[in-house]
Structures are given as C-alpha cells and as structure tokens.
Coordinates of C-alpha atoms in Angstrom, one line a residue:
Chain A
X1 CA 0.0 0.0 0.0
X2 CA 1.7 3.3 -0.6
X3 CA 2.2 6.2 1.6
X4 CA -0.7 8.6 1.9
X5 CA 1.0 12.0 0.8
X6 CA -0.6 14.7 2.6
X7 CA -2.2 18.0 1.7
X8 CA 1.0 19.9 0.3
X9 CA -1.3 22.9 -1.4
X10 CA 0.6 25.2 1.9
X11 CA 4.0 23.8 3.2
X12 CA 5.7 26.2 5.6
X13 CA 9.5 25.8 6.2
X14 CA 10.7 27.8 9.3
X15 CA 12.9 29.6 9.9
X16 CA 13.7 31.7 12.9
X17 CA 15.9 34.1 11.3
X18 CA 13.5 35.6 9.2
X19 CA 10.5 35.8 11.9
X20 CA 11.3 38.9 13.1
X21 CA 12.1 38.0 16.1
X22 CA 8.8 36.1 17.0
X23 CA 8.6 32.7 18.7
X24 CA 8.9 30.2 15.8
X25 CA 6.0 28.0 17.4
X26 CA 3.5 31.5 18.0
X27 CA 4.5 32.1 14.0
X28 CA 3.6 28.5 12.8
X29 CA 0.2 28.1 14.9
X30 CA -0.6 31.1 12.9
X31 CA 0.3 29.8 9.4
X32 CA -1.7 26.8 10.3
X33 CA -4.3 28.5 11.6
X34 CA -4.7 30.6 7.7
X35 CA -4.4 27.2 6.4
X36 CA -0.7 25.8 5.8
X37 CA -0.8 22.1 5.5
X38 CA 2.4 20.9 6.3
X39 CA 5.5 22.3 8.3
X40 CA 8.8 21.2 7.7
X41 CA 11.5 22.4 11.0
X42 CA 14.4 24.0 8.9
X43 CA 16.7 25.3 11.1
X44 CA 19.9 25.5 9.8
X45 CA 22.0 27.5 12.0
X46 CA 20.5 26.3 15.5
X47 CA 22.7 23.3 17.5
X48 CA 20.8 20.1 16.9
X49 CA 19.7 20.0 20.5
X50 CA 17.5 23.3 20.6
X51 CA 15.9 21.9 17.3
X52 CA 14.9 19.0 19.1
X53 CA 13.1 20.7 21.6
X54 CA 11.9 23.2 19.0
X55 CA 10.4 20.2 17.0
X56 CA 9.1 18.5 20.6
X57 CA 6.4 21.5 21.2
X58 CA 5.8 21.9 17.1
X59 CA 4.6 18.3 17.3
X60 CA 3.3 18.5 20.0
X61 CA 1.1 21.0 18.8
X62 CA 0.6 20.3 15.3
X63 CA -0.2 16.1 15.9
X64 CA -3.5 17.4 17.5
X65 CA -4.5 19.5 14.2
X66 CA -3.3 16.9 11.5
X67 CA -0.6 19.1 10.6
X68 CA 2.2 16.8 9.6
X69 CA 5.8 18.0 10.7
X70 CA 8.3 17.3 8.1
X71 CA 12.1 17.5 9.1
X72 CA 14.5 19.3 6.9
X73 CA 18.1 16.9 6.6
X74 CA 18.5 15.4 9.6
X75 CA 17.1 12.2 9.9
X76 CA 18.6 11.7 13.4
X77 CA 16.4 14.2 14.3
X78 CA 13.3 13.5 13.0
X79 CA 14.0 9.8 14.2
X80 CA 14.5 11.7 17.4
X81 CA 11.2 13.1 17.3
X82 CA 8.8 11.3 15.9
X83 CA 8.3 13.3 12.9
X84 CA 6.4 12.4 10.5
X85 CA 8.6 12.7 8.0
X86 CA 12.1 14.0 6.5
X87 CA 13.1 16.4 3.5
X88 CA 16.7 15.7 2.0
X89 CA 18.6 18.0 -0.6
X90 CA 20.8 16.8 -3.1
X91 CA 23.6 17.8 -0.8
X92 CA 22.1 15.6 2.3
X93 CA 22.1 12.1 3.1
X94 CA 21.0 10.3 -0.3
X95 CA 16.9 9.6 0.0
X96 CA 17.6 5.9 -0.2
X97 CA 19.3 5.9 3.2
X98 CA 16.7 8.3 5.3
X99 CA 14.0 5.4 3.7
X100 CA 16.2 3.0 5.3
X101 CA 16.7 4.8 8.2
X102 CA 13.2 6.0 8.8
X103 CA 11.1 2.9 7.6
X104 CA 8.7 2.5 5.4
X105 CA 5.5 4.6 6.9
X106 CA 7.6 7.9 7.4
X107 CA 7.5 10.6 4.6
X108 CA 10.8 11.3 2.4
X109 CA 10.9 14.4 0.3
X110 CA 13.4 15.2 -2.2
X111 CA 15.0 18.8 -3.1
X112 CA 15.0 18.7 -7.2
X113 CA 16.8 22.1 -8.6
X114 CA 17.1 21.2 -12.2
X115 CA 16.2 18.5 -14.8
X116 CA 20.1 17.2 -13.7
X117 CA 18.5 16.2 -10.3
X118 CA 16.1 14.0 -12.0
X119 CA 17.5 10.5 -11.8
X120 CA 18.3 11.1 -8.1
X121 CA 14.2 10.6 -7.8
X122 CA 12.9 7.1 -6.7
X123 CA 9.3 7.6 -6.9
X124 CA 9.7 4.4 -4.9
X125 CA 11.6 5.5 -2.0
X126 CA 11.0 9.6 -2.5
X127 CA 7.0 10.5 -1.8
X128 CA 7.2 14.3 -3.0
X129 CA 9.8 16.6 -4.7
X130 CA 10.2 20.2 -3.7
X131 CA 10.9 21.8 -7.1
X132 CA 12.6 25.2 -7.4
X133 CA 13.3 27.5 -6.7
X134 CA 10.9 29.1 -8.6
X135 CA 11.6 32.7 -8.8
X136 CA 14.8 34.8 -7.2
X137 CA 14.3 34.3 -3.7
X138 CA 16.1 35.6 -0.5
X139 CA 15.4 33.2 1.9
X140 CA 17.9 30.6 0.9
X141 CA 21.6 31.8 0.6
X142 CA 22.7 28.8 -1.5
X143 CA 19.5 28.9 -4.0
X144 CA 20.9 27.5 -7.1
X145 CA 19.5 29.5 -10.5
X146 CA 15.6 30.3 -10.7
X147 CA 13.9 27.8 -12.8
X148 CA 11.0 30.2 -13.8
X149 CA 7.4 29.2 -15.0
X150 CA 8.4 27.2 -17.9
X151 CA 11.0 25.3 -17.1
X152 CA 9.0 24.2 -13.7
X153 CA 6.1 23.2 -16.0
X154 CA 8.3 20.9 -18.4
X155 CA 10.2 19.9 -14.8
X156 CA 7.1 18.6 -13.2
X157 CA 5.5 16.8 -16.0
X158 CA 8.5 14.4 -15.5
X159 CA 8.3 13.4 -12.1
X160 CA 5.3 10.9 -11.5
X161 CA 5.7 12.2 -7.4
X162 CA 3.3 15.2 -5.7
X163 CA 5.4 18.4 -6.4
X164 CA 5.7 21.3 -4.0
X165 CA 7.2 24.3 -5.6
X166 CA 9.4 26.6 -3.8
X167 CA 11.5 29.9 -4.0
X168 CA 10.1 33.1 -4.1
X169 CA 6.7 32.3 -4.5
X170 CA 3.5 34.7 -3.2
X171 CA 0.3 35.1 -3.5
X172 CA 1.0 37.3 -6.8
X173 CA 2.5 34.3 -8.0
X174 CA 0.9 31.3 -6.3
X175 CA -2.0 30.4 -8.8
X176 CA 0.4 30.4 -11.6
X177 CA 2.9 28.3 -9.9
X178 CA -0.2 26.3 -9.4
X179 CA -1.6 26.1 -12.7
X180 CA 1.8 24.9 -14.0
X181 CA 1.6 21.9 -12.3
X182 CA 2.4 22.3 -8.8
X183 CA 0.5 20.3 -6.0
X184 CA 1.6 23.1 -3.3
X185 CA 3.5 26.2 -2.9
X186 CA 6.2 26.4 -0.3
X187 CA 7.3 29.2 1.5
X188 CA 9.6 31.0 3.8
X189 CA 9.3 34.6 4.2
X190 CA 6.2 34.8 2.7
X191 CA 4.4 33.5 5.9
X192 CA 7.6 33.8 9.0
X193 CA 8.8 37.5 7.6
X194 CA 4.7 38.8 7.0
X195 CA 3.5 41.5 9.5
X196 CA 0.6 39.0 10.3
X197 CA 1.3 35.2 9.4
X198 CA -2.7 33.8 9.5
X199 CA -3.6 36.3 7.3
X200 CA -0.2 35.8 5.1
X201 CA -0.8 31.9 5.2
X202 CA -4.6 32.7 4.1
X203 CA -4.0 34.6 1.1
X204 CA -1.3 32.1 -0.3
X205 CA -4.3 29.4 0.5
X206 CA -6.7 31.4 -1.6
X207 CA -4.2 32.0 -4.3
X208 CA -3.5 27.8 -4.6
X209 CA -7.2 26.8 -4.7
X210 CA -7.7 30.3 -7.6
X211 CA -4.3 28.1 -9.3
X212 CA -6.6 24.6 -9.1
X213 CA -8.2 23.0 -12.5
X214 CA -11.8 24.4 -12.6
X215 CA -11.8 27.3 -10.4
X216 CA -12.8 30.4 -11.2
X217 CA -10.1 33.1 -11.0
X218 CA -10.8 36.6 -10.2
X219 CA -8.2 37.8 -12.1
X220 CA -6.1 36.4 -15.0
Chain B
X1 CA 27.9 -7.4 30.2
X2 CA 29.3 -3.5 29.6
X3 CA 30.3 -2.4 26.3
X4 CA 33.7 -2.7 25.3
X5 CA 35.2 0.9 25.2
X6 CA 38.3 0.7 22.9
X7 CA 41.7 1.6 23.5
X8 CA 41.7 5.9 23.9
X9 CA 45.3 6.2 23.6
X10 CA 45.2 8.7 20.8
X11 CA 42.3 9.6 19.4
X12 CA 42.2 11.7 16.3
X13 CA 39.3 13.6 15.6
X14 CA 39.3 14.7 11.8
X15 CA 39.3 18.3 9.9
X16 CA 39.7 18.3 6.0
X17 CA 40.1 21.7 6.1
X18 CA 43.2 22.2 8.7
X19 CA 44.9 18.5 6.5
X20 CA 47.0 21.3 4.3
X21 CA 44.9 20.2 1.0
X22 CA 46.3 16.1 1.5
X23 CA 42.9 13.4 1.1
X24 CA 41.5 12.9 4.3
X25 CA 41.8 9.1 3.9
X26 CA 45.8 9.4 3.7
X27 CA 46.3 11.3 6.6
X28 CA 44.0 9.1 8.6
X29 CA 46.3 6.1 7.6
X30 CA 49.2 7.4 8.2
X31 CA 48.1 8.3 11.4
X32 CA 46.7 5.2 12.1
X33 CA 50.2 3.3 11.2
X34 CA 52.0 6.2 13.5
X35 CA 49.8 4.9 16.5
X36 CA 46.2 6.8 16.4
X37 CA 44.2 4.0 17.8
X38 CA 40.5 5.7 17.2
X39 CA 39.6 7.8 14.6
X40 CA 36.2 10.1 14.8
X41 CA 34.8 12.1 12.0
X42 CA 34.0 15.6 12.2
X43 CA 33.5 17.6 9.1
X44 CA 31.5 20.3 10.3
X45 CA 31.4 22.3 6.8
X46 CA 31.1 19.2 4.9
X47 CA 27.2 18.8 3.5
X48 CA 26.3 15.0 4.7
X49 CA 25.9 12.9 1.6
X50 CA 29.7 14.2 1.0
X51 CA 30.8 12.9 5.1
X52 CA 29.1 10.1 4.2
X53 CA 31.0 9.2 1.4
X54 CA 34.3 9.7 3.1
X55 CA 32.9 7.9 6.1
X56 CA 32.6 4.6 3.9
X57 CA 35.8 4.9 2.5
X58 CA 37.2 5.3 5.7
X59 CA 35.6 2.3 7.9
X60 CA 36.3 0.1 4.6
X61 CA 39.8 1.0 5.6
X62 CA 39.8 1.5 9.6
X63 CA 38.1 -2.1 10.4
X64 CA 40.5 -4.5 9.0
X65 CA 42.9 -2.8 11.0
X66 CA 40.4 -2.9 14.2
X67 CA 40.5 1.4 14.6
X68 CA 36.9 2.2 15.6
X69 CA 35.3 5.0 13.4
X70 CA 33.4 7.4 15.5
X71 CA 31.1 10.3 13.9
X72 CA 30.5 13.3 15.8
X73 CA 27.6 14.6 16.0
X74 CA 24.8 13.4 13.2
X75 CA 23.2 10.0 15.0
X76 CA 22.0 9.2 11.0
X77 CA 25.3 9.6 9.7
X78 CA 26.7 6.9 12.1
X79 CA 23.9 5.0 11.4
X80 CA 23.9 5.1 8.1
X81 CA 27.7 4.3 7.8
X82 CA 27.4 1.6 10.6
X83 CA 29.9 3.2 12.3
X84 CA 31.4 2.2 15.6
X85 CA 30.1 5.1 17.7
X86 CA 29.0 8.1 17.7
X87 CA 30.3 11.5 19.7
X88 CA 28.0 14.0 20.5
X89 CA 28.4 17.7 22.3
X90 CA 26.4 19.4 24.6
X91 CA 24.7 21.2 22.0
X92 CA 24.0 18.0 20.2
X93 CA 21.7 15.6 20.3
X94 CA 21.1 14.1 24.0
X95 CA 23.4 11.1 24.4
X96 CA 20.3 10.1 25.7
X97 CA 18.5 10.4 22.3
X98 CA 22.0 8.9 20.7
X99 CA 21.9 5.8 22.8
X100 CA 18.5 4.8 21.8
X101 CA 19.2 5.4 18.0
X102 CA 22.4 3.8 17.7
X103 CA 21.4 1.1 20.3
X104 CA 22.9 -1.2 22.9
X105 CA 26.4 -1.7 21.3
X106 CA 27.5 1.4 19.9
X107 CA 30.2 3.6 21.5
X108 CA 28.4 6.7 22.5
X109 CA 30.8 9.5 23.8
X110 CA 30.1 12.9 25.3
X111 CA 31.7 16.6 25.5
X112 CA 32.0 17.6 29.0
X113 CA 33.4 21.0 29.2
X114 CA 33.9 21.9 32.7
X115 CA 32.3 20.6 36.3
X116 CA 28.8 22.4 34.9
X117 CA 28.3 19.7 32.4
X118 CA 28.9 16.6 34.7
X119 CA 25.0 15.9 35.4
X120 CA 24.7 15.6 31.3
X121 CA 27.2 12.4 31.9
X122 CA 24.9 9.5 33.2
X123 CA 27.2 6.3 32.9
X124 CA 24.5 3.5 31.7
X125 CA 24.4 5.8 28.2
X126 CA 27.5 7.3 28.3
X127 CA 30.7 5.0 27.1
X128 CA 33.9 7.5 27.1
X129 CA 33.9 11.3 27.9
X130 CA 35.9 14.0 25.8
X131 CA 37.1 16.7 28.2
X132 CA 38.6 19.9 27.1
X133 CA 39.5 22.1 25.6
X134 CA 42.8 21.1 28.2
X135 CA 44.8 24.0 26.5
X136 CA 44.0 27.0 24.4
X137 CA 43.0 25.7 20.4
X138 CA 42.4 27.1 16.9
X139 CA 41.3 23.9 16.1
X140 CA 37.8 24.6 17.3
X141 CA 36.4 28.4 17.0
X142 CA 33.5 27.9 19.4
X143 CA 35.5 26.5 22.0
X144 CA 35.0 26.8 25.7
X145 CA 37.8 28.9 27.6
X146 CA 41.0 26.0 28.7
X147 CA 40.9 24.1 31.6
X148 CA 44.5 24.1 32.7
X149 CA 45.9 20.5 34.1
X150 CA 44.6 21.4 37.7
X151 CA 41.5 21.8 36.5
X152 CA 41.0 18.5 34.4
X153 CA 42.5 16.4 36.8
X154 CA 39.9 17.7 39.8
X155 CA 37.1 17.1 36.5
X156 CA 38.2 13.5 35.6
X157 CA 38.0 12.3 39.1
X158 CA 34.3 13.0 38.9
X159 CA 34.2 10.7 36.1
X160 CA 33.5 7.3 36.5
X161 CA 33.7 7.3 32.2
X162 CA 37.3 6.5 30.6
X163 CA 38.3 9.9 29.6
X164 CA 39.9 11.8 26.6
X165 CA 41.3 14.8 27.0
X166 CA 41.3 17.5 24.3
X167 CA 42.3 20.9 22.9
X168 CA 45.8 21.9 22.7
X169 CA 47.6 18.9 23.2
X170 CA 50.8 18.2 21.5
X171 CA 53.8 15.5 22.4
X172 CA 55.4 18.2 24.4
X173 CA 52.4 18.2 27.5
X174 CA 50.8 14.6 26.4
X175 CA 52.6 13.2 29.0
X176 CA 51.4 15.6 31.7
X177 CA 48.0 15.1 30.6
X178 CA 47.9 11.2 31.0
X179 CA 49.5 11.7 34.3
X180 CA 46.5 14.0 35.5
X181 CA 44.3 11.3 34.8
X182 CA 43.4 10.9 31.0
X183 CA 43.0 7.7 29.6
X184 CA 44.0 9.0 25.9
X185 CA 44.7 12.2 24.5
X186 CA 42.3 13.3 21.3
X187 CA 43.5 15.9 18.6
X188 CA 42.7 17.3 15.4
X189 CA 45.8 19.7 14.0
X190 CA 48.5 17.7 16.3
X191 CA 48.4 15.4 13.3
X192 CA 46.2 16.8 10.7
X193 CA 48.0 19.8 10.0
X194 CA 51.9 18.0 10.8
X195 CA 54.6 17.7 8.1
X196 CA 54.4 13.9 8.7
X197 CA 51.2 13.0 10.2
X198 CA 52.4 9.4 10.7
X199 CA 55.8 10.7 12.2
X200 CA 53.4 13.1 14.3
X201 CA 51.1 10.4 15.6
X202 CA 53.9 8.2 16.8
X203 CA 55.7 10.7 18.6
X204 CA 51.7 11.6 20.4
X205 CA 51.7 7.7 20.8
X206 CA 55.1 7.6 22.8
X207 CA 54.4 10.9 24.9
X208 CA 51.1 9.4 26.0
X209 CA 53.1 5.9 26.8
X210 CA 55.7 7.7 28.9
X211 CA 52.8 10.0 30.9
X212 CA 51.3 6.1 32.5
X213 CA 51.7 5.5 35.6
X214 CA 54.5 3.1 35.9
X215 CA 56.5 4.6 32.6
X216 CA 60.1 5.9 32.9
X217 CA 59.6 9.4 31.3
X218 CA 62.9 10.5 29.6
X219 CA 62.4 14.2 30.8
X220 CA 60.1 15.3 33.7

C-alpha cells in the first residue's frame, strides 16, 4: 500500500531568522491557523539540541490538528522526534538511506533544482519533490539558479511524485505556480517575515485553490 | 555485560580543512600506522551525503585494522555508515536520544566542558567522555575557555567514564596530561595539519606511553 502523501497545497519551512524575532511556534500556529498544511523544521544555524526541543512543542502542537511535521536533513532528528517525515537536498544524506533509516510509513521528500537532479528521484523511495526554486528568492543563501514558470512546468511533468514548488513564491504568484503543475507552494518569508502570518498563510491558500483546474479566478 | 570501550590512547578527531589540502583518507592512515588507535569524524562544513561518502571509505579501511570509526555529532550519519560510535556535544543531540538510536552496542561518547556539564554524563548511556579544551585551540572556533591540568585532573576524578582529554595537546604536554588522569589524549591539527602526520602520531603515541603510571619518562 503506498504512503498517503498529505495535503501539500501550503508547506511552511521555518525559519527563525527571518521571523522577526517572533517565537517560531506563535509564527507556525498562525500559518496553520490561515491554512498551511504541512511544516517542515528547517533550522539551519541552531545546535541540533534546541531543534529538538523546537520540534518536541511543534509536534506536540501540530499532531492534535493533522498538521504533519516534516524535518529538513536530519534524519537523526526526525527519528528523534517522531516526525512524521524528512526532506533531504541533493547535498544531504541520499533519499535511499533516510527510507532505510526512517522505515517505510515515514515521509521522504526530495530537493529537485534542475532536470540534472532528476534521476536522483525514486518515486519508490521519494514520496514528493520540492521543485525550485521558482523565482529569485532571499530566503535561501545557497539557492541554485531560478527555474521560472516554464521550465518548472516541463520539470514537473517528469516526475510521477506530488510536487511542491518553492522559492520566491507569493500570493502574486501562487495560482500560476499552481496552474503549472504544482501540488503546493512552499514558502519562507512569505508566511515567518509577514506583518501577520494567518492572514499571510490565508492569502497564499486562496491564491493555490484560484491556481486549481476548474476554479474560477478573479483575475487572469 | 558493559560495552567494550576501545583503547583511547590517541584519538584523532578529523578536519579536512586544517589536512594542508592532502585526502582525508591518507592522513587518517598514516596516522593510524604512526599509532592513532580511534579515529572520529568531524567535518563540520562538509554537507552529509559528501561525510558520508568519506565515512565509507574510511571504515572500509579503519576495520581491518580494528580502529573504531566514531562520527561526531549526526546520529544518522553513524547509522547510516554503521559506524562504531558516535560523539555527540552538549549542543548535540542528547546522548540520551543517541543511545536509543544507535542502540545497545555502539560507542556513544560525550563533551564535558567543565564541572557544569557533569550531570549531562549518566554512565548506563555514556561509554567515554571527551574533556577539554585542556589548553588554548584554533582547532575549534566555538570553544570553551582551557581548563588548565589542575582543573582537568579535579574534572576526571568526577568521572566514572574512561576519559579523553582534548584541545591543545601536543607531544610536548601529552605526558602531563595522562599523568593528570586521562585515559588517551584526542587531537585534530597535532596530526592533521603536521609535516608527517604518521611521524606526528607516533611521537603523540610515545608521549602518552611515557605520561602512564609506571613509565620511565625520559624528561620530567
């Protein structure tokens, strides 16, 4: 039976230095609370231990609302935690080993930046990419070269996986992203640097069901 | 029946980037053939899948000699390398959290920086403790201010752990150092960064010989 991938249409990645000096877990009760569907603990900078008992009280409060928590890299960690699942970059441990490592119920998604990252997909041991990034963004100092609209499009239509795009992507952008073939939109700054992160969650919600097949969009 | 901690002696913890440009791998065997008789691996800059890679290559190499490999830190690397052990810092993972990952026969080891971090050190999980830094390092940017010899010897009779003492130890205070107490003597530029880091490990093997109790040191 294979995994059920969850609701990706909202996928928050944290990050503390860009919420403005807000508690990370007041910032993602928020998001979840405008409707994000999935948070995945990237903490890059912080010592493995405070991550830990950052991701304790996220899952402690997310498990209750059916928000999965998705860890970025380290598999110890999510191990660690509980998490319901782990997100590896090309640079990380290889998917094949946080599969191994995590067992077979636990979530693995995969970073894809380019078509070159392509045959690094399993769709048997990877259960979503996150494509991008998308557009210039600011939030990731290593970004590799935005892929823009076109290139995500032809991207997506050759991974048989549930895609999640990120990098610089807004609610100006969303239902494009969207209606090029994206599952979700993943975001940063959009939601931890916004003045109010429900409302900033919300908005990027509306704009990825105005991005679905069928629905009527306001504006073109 | 109590894991078998290895023999201390001289324990090299690893840093590409202080090895003067040579291949890891080569100065880890010439260290080993000088003496080094555990090896851990700590490439903090290094993304994983790259530690990884260099972490196979090295215990295809360490365990026909019988050198444990130790990883600091990252619980997943060691267990996805099936590495000997695993060495975490206070900032790290719980050893707690390590023991129950790597299980019942891996070497877990512990940073204890001063007398403030003895009630971290709970014997049933813990196997060995590092202690230091013994002397001012530049082998370490975030370490702790030195302990002095007075100082670590007062620490590692609190310890009821086989102890390694670290941070600034060359053959010229090895002796000294096993003398107050330590059961081996860990370093990272000693050998990584010496002319002839076989040559430099051999010398470190001798000092740490003539500092037991029992030895006939040459020169007080």
């Amino acid at each position: 039976m294979p995994r059920r991938v969850p609701d990706l249409s909202v996928y928050l990645v944290t990050d503390r230095t860009l919420s403005r000096g807000r508690e990370l877990v007041d910032v993602v009760l928020a998001a979840v609370r405008g409707g994000v569907t999935v948070v995945q603990l990237r903490e890059k900078d912080a010592p493995a231990r405070e991550t830990l008992e950052l991701g304790r009280v996220l899952l402690q409060r997310l498990r209750p609302l059916g928000v999965p928590l998705i860890v970025n890299d380290r598999v110890d960690l999510a191990l660690a935690l509980g998490a319901d699942g782990v997100h590896v970059g090309q640079g990380d441990l290889p998917p094949e080993v946080a599969r191994r490592l995590m067992g077979p119920d636990a979530l693995v998604g995969l970073s894809i930046t380019g078509p070159g990252d392509l045959p690094t997909l399993d769709p048997s041991v990877v259960d979503y990419a996150g494509v991008g990034p998308l557009f210039p963004t600011t939030s990731k100092a290593d970004a590799t070269p935005a892929l823009g609209l076109e290139d995500f499009a032809r991207l997506r239509r050759q991974l048989s996986v549930p895609v999640v795009a990120i990098g610089g992507i807004t609610p100006a952008n969303a239902a494009a992203v969207i209606a090029a073939g994206a599952d979700g939109v993943s975001v940063v700054s959009a939601i931890c640097s916004a003045d109010d992160c429900e409302v900033a969650a919300s908005t990027l919600a509306r704009a990825v069901r105005q991005g679905r097949p069928g629905s009527r969009r306001p504006t073109p």
